[in-house]
XYZ file of C-alpha atoms in Angstrom:
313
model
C -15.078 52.354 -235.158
C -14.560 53.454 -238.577
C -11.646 52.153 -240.035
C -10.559 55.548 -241.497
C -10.405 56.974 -238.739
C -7.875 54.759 -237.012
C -4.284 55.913 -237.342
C -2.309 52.786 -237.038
C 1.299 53.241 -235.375
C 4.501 51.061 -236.400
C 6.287 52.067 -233.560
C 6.395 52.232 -229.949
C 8.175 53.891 -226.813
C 9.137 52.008 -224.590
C 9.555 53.773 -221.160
C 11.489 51.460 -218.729
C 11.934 52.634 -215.712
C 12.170 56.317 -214.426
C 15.171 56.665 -212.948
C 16.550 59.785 -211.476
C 19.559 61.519 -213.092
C 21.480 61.233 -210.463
C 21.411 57.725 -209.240
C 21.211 56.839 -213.492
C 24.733 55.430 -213.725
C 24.505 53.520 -211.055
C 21.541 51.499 -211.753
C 22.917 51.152 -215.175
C 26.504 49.695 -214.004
C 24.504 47.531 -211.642
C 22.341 45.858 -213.768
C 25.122 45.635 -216.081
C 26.748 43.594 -213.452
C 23.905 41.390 -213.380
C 23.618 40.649 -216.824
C 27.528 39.871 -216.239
C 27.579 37.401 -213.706
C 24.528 35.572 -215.460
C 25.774 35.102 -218.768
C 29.130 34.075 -217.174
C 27.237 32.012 -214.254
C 25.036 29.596 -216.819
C 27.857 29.655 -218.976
C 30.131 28.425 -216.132
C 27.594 25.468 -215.590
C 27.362 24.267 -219.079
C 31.424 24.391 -219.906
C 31.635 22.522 -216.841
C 28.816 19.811 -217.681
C 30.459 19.776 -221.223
C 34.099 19.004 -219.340
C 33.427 16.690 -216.607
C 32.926 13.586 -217.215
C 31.410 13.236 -213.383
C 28.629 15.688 -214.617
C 27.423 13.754 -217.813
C 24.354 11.819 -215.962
C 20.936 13.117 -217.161
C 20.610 15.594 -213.994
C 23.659 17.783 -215.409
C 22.556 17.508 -218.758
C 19.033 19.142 -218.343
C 20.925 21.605 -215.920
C 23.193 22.746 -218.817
C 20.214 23.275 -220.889
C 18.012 25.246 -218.241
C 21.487 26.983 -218.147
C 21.111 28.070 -221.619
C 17.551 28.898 -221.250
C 18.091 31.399 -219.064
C 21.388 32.955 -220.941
C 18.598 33.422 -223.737
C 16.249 35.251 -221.621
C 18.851 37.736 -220.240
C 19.877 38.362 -223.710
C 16.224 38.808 -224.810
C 15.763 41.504 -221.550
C 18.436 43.286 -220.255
C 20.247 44.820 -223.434
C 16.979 46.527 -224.013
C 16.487 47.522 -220.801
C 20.351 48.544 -220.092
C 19.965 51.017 -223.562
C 16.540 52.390 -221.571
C 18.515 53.076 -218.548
C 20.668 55.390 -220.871
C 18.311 57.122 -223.273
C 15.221 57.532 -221.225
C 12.847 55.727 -223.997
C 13.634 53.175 -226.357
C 11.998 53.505 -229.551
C 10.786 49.938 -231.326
C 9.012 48.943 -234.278
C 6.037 46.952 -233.352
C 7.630 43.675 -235.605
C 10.931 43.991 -232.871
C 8.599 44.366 -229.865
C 6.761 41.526 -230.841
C 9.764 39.640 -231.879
C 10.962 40.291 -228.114
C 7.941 38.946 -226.726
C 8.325 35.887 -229.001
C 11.981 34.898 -227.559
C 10.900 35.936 -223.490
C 7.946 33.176 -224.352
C 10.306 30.878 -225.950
C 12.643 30.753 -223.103
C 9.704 30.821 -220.631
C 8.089 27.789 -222.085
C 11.054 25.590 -222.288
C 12.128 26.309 -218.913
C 9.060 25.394 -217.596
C 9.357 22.070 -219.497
C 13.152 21.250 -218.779
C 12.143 22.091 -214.962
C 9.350 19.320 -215.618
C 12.480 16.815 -217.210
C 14.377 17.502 -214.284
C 11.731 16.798 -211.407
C 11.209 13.222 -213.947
C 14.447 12.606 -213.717
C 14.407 12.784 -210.000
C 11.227 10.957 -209.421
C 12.943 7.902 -211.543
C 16.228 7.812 -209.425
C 14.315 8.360 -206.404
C 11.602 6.390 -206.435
C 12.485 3.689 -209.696
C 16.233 3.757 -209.095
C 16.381 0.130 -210.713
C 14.660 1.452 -213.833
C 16.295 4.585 -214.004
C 19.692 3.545 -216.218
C 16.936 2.118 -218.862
C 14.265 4.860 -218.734
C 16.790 7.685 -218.499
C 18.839 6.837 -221.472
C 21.348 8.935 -223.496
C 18.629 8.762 -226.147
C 15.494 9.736 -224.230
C 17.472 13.261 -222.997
C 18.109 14.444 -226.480
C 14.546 13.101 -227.387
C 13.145 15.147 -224.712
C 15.223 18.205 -225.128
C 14.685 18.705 -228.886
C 11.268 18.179 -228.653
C 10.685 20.672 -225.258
C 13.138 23.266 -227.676
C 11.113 22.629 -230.598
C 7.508 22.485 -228.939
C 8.465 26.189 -227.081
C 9.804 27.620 -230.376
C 6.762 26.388 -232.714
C 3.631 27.131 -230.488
C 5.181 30.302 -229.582
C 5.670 31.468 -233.360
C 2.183 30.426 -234.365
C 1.189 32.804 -231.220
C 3.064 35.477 -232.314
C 2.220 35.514 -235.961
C -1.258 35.663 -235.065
C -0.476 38.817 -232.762
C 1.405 40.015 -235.298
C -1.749 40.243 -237.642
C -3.276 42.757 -235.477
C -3.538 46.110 -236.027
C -2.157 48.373 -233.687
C -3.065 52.408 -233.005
C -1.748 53.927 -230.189
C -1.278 55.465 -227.866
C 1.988 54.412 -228.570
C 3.735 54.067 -225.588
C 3.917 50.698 -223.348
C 5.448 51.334 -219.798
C 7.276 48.528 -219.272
C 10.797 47.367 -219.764
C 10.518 44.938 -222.261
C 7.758 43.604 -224.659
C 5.236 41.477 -222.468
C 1.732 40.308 -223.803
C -0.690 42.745 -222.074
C 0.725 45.955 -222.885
C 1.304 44.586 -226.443
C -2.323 44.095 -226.895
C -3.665 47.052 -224.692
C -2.577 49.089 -227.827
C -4.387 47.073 -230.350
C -7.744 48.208 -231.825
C -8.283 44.815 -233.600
C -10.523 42.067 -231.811
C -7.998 40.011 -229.586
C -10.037 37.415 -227.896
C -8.916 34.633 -230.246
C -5.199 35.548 -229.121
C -6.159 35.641 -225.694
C -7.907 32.611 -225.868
C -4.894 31.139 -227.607
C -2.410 32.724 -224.896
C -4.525 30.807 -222.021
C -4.003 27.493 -223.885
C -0.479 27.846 -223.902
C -0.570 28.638 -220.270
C -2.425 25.955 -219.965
C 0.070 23.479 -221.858
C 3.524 24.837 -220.994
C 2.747 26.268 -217.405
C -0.209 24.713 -215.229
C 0.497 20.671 -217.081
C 4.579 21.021 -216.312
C 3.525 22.428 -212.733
C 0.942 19.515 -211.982
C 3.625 17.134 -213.167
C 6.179 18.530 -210.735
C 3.624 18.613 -207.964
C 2.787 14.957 -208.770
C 6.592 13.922 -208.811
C 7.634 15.702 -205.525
C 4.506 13.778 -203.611
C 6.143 10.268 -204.672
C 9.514 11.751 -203.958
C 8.461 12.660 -200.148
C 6.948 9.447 -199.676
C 10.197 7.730 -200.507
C 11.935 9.588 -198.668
C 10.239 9.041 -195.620
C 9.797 5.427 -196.138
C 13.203 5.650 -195.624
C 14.427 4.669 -192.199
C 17.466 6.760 -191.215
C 16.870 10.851 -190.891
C 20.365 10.674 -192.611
C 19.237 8.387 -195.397
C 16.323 10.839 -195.918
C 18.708 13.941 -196.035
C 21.639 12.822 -198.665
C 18.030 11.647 -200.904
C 16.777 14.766 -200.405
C 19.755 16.993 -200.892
C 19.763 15.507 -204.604
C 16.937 17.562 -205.464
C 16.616 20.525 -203.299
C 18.455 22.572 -205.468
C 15.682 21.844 -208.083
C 13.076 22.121 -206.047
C 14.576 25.910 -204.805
C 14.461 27.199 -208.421
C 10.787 25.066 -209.207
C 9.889 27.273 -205.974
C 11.402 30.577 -207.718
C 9.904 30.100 -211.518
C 6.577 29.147 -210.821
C 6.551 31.231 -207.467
C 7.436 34.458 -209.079
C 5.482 34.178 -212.188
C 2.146 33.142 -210.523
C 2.715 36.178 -208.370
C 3.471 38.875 -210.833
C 0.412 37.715 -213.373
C -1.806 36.044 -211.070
C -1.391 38.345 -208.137
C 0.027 42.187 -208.941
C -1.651 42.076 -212.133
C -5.299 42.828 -210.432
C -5.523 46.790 -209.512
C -1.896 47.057 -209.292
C 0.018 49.872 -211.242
C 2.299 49.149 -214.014
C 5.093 50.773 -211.298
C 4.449 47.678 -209.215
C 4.245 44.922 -212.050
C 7.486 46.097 -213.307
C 9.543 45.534 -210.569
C 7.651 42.491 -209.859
C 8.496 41.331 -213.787
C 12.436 41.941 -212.396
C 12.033 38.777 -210.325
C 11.289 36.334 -212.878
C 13.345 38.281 -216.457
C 16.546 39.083 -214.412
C 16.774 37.651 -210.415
C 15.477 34.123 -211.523
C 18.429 33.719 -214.565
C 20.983 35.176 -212.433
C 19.945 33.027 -209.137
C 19.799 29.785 -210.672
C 23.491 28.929 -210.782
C 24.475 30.295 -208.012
C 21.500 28.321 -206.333
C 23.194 25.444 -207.827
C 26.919 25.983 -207.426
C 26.156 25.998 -203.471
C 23.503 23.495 -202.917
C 25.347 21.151 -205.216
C 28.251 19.202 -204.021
C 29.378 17.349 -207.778
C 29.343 20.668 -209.367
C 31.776 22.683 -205.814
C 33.886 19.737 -206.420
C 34.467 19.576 -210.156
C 35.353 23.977 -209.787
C 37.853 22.652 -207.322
C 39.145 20.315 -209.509
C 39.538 22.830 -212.339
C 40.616 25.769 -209.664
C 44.029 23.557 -208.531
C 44.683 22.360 -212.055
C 44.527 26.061 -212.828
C 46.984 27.158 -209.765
C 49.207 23.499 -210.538
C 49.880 25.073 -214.188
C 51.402 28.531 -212.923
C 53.890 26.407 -209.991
């Protein structure tokens, strides 16, 4: 194609979903609500990880960070998509939409590695419980956080720089509800098989390694526990990480279905209330998955529910 005939675009529309006039409000107070209860939920787990001193073991720790992992991914998604619900089409400069992408990949990346920490952390109290004070130390969790923070926020800039250095001409509408990779690059008229290749490594590193390693980890977890010789020894071992292994089942499950799944001869329609599952039902399940699978964490809200009722006696 000549090159002066392409009319590059610096802006896109981006269409959300269509959404009668009449039911508009609603859907607009409702996900309102569950932008709400997620910011407060994960917030809720990591003042009480902070205040507890019952909570500060490893476990808690890399809760209180997936915690904050997914407050950043709500932000990232739903203001965007709440300001669609009002004004039909959202208007974007490419840099933004690209700049949205960058932060959803972010807090993808290091939430599949912190997932990863926390099925390590229950392999070594499961299965090297003698080991675990020495392995797990104070010092190995912020090792291991900074780095899984760091790793998701460098690999994904270099990414995104390099998608930024496309050029992009139309048409300039993506019809979606927030800034994923495919539509960004269906509207590219630059070559974008080095990108791709470079978005399959990433996959590669922070989603199909960090899955293998939780597969791996659960397999010498069950074999514990069934070397185990009471069915209530095996339960109360269990119960320590089914909570993890619920919102393992949720990530992975949801993403694996939306681009591995949907995303062959399915409309955009379909893929975009698929995308809800992992960008807004995944953030806002995850503490409440927690709060009632997860006895330490019922008990320290007790705690801080009668102290609050003690105070106004």
């Amino acid at each position: 194609m000549d090159d002066k005939n392409i009319t590059l675009i610096t802006a896109i529309n981006l269409l959300g979903f269509q959404v009668p006039q009449s039911v508009k409000f609603l859907v607009f107070f409702v996900f309102l609500q569950f932008y709400f209860v997620t910011i407060f939920g994960n917030l809720l787990i990591i003042i009480l990880v902070s205040y507890s001193k019952t909570l500060h073991m490893p476990m808690y720790f890399f809760l209180s960070q997936l915690a904050l992992s997914d407050i950043f991914l709500a932000t990232d998604i739903l203001p965007n998509m709440l300001h669609a619900f009002l004004v039909e089409n959202t208007i974007m400069s490419i840099s933004n939409c690209i700049m949205q992408y960058n932060f959803f990949a972010v807090a993808e990346g290091s939430e599949s590695l912190l997932l990863t920490l926390m099925s390590y952390d229950r392999y070594l109290a499961i299965c090297k419980p003698l080991h675990y004070p020495v392995l797990m130390s104070h010092w190995f969790c912020w090792i291991t956080i900074i780095t899984s923070w760091s790793w998701s926020f460098l690999a994904t800039l270099t990414y995104t720089l390099d998608i930024s250095k496309l050029q992009f001409c139309g048409p300039n509408n993506i019809d979606h509800f927030f800034c994923d990779l495919k539509p960004i690059l269906q509207l590219s008229c630059s070559n974008t098989t080095f990108v791709q290749l470079l978005a399959t490594l990433l996959t590669i590193i922070f989603g199909a390694i960090p899955l293998f390693v939780i597969i791996v980890s659960y397999v010498y977890i069950i074999v514990t526990i069934f070397k185990i010789p009471s069915i209530t020894g095996r339960k109360k071992v269990f119960s320590t990480c089914s909570s993890h292994l619920t919102v393992v089942s949720m990530h992975y499950g949801t993403l694996n279905f939306v681009y591995l799944i949907t995303s062959r001869g399915q409309s955009w329609n379909i893929n975009k209330f698929m995308s809800l599952l992992y960008t807004v039902v995944t953030p806002l399940m995850n503490p409440v998955i927690y709060s009632l699978r997860n006895k330490d964490l019922q008990q320290v809200v007790g705690k801080l529910i009668n102290k609050f009722e003690a105070s106004f006696q």
